[in-house]
PDB file of C-alpha atoms in Angstrom:
ATOM      1  CA  MET A   1     -25.541   8.092 -15.895  1.00 49.00           C
ATOM      2  CA  PRO A   2     -23.759   5.322 -13.718  1.00 58.00           C
ATOM      3  CA  GLU A   3     -22.011   6.011 -10.507  1.00 83.00           C
ATOM      4  CA  THR A   4     -18.002   5.965 -10.271  1.00 85.00           C
ATOM      5  CA  GLN A   5     -15.177   6.261  -8.135  1.00 89.00           C
ATOM      6  CA  ALA A   6     -11.661   6.694  -8.708  1.00 94.00           C
ATOM      7  CA  CYS A   7      -9.008   4.281  -7.936  1.00 94.00           C
ATOM      8  CA  PRO A   8      -6.934   5.325  -4.855  1.00 94.00           C
ATOM      9  CA  THR A   9      -3.621   4.785  -6.524  1.00 94.00           C
ATOM     10  CA  CYS A  10      -4.014   6.066  -9.970  1.00 95.00           C
ATOM     11  CA  GLY A  11      -7.474   8.033 -10.026  1.00 94.00           C
ATOM     12  CA  LYS A  12      -8.767   6.270 -13.133  1.00 94.00           C
ATOM     13  CA  ASN A  13     -12.680   6.039 -12.614  1.00 91.00           C
ATOM     14  CA  LEU A  14     -14.077   2.816 -11.746  1.00 88.00           C
ATOM     15  CA  PRO A  15     -18.045   2.471 -12.881  1.00 84.00           C
ATOM     16  CA  LEU A  16     -20.276   0.787 -10.142  1.00 83.00           C
ATOM     17  CA  ALA A  17     -23.076  -0.584 -12.343  1.00 78.00           C
ATOM     18  CA  ASP A  18     -26.113  -1.411 -10.423  1.00 78.00           C
ATOM     19  CA  GLY A  19     -24.195  -1.343  -7.237  1.00 73.00           C
ATOM     20  CA  ARG A  20     -21.845  -3.815  -7.596  1.00 80.00           C
ATOM     21  CA  LYS A  21     -18.215  -3.257  -7.209  1.00 80.00           C
ATOM     22  CA  PRO A  22     -15.715  -4.733  -9.745  1.00 77.00           C
ATOM     23  CA  GLU A  23     -13.052  -7.417  -8.988  1.00 81.00           C
ATOM     24  CA  GLY A  24     -10.249  -5.944  -7.278  1.00 85.00           C
ATOM     25  CA  TYR A  25     -12.467  -3.038  -5.634  1.00 89.00           C
ATOM     26  CA  PRO A  26     -11.347  -0.478  -4.612  1.00 92.00           C
ATOM     27  CA  PHE A  27      -8.628  -0.706  -6.750  1.00 94.00           C
ATOM     28  CA  CYS A  28      -8.537  -1.037 -10.917  1.00 91.00           C
ATOM     29  CA  SER A  29      -6.371  -3.360 -11.231  1.00 90.00           C
ATOM     30  CA  ASN A  30      -3.518  -6.119  -9.170  1.00 91.00           C
ATOM     31  CA  ARG A  31      -1.155  -3.197 -10.661  1.00 93.00           C
ATOM     32  CA  CYS A  32      -2.639  -0.543  -8.433  1.00 94.00           C
ATOM     33  CA  ARG A  33      -3.410  -2.779  -5.556  1.00 94.00           C
ATOM     34  CA  ASN A  34       0.147  -3.773  -5.392  1.00 94.00           C
ATOM     35  CA  ARG A  35       1.830  -0.418  -5.670  1.00 95.00           C
ATOM     36  CA  ASP A  36      -0.847   0.609  -2.603  1.00 95.00           C
ATOM     37  CA  PHE A  37       0.718  -2.625  -0.582  1.00 95.00           C
ATOM     38  CA  GLY A  38       4.291  -1.333  -1.651  1.00 95.00           C
ATOM     39  CA  ARG A  39       3.506   2.002  -0.080  1.00 94.00           C
ATOM     40  CA  TRP A  40       2.511   0.453   3.577  1.00 91.00           C
ATOM     41  CA  ILE A  41       5.109  -1.827   3.308  1.00 92.00           C
ATOM     42  CA  ASP A  42       8.081   0.894   2.687  1.00 91.00           C
ATOM     43  CA  GLY A  43       6.206   3.057   5.520  1.00 87.00           C
ATOM     44  CA  GLY A  44       4.794   5.885   2.692  1.00 89.00           C
ATOM     45  CA  TYR A  45       1.545   5.685   5.079  1.00 86.00           C
ATOM     46  CA  THR A  46       1.893   7.145   8.319  1.00 83.00           C
ATOM     47  CA  ILE A  47      -1.274   7.172  11.154  1.00 81.00           C
ATOM     48  CA  ALA A  48      -0.528  10.854  12.743  1.00 82.00           C
ATOM     49  CA  GLY A  49      -0.502  10.500  16.672  1.00 81.00           C
ATOM     50  CA  ARG A  50       2.241  11.743  19.276  1.00 75.00           C
ATOM     51  CA  THR A  51       5.796  10.064  19.062  1.00 71.00           C
ATOM     52  CA  LEU A  52       6.443   7.499  22.430  1.00 63.00           C
ATOM     53  CA  SER A  53       9.757   8.428  24.473  1.00 66.00           C
ATOM     54  CA  SER A  54      12.073   5.437  24.163  1.00 64.00           C
ATOM     55  CA  GLU A  55      11.039   4.974  28.004  1.00 68.00           C
ATOM     56  CA  ASN A  56       7.230   4.626  27.064  1.00 64.00           C
ATOM     57  CA  ASP A  57       7.633   2.749  24.085  1.00 65.00           C
ATOM     58  CA  PRO A  58       7.198  -1.164  24.729  1.00 65.00           C
ATOM     59  CA  TYR A  59       8.773  -1.681  21.172  1.00 65.00           C
ATOM     60  CA  ALA A  60      12.137   0.044  21.950  1.00 62.00           C
ATOM     61  CA  ASP A  61      14.134  -2.973  23.006  1.00 62.00           C
ATOM     62  CA  ASP A  62      12.973  -4.778  19.348  1.00 57.00           C
ATOM     63  CA  ALA A  63      15.341  -1.688  17.821  1.00 53.00           C
ATOM     64  CA  ASP A  64      17.932  -3.862  16.791  1.00 57.00           C
ATOM     65  CA  LEU A  65      15.654  -6.032  14.919  1.00 56.00           C
ATOM     66  CA  ASP A  66      14.901  -2.932  12.257  1.00 54.00           C
ATOM     67  CA  PRO A  67      16.252  -4.698   9.217  1.00 55.00           C
ATOM     68  CA  ARG A  68      16.444  -1.226   7.230  1.00 54.00           C
TER      69      ARG A  68
END
């Protein structure tokens, strides 16, 4: 039975025949790749960590540059 890995966006199983990775790996399609990229751009993914106070934040002066 060939090894498979699930697409991180939709969960579709990707066959990993002979240890080769399909084009677009680890995604099953460009659509899933673009959806994942969109989540990063929209702030859908975050990295856990402590929140900096504004006095310790090196980017606090750039707050007026935020396009949102």
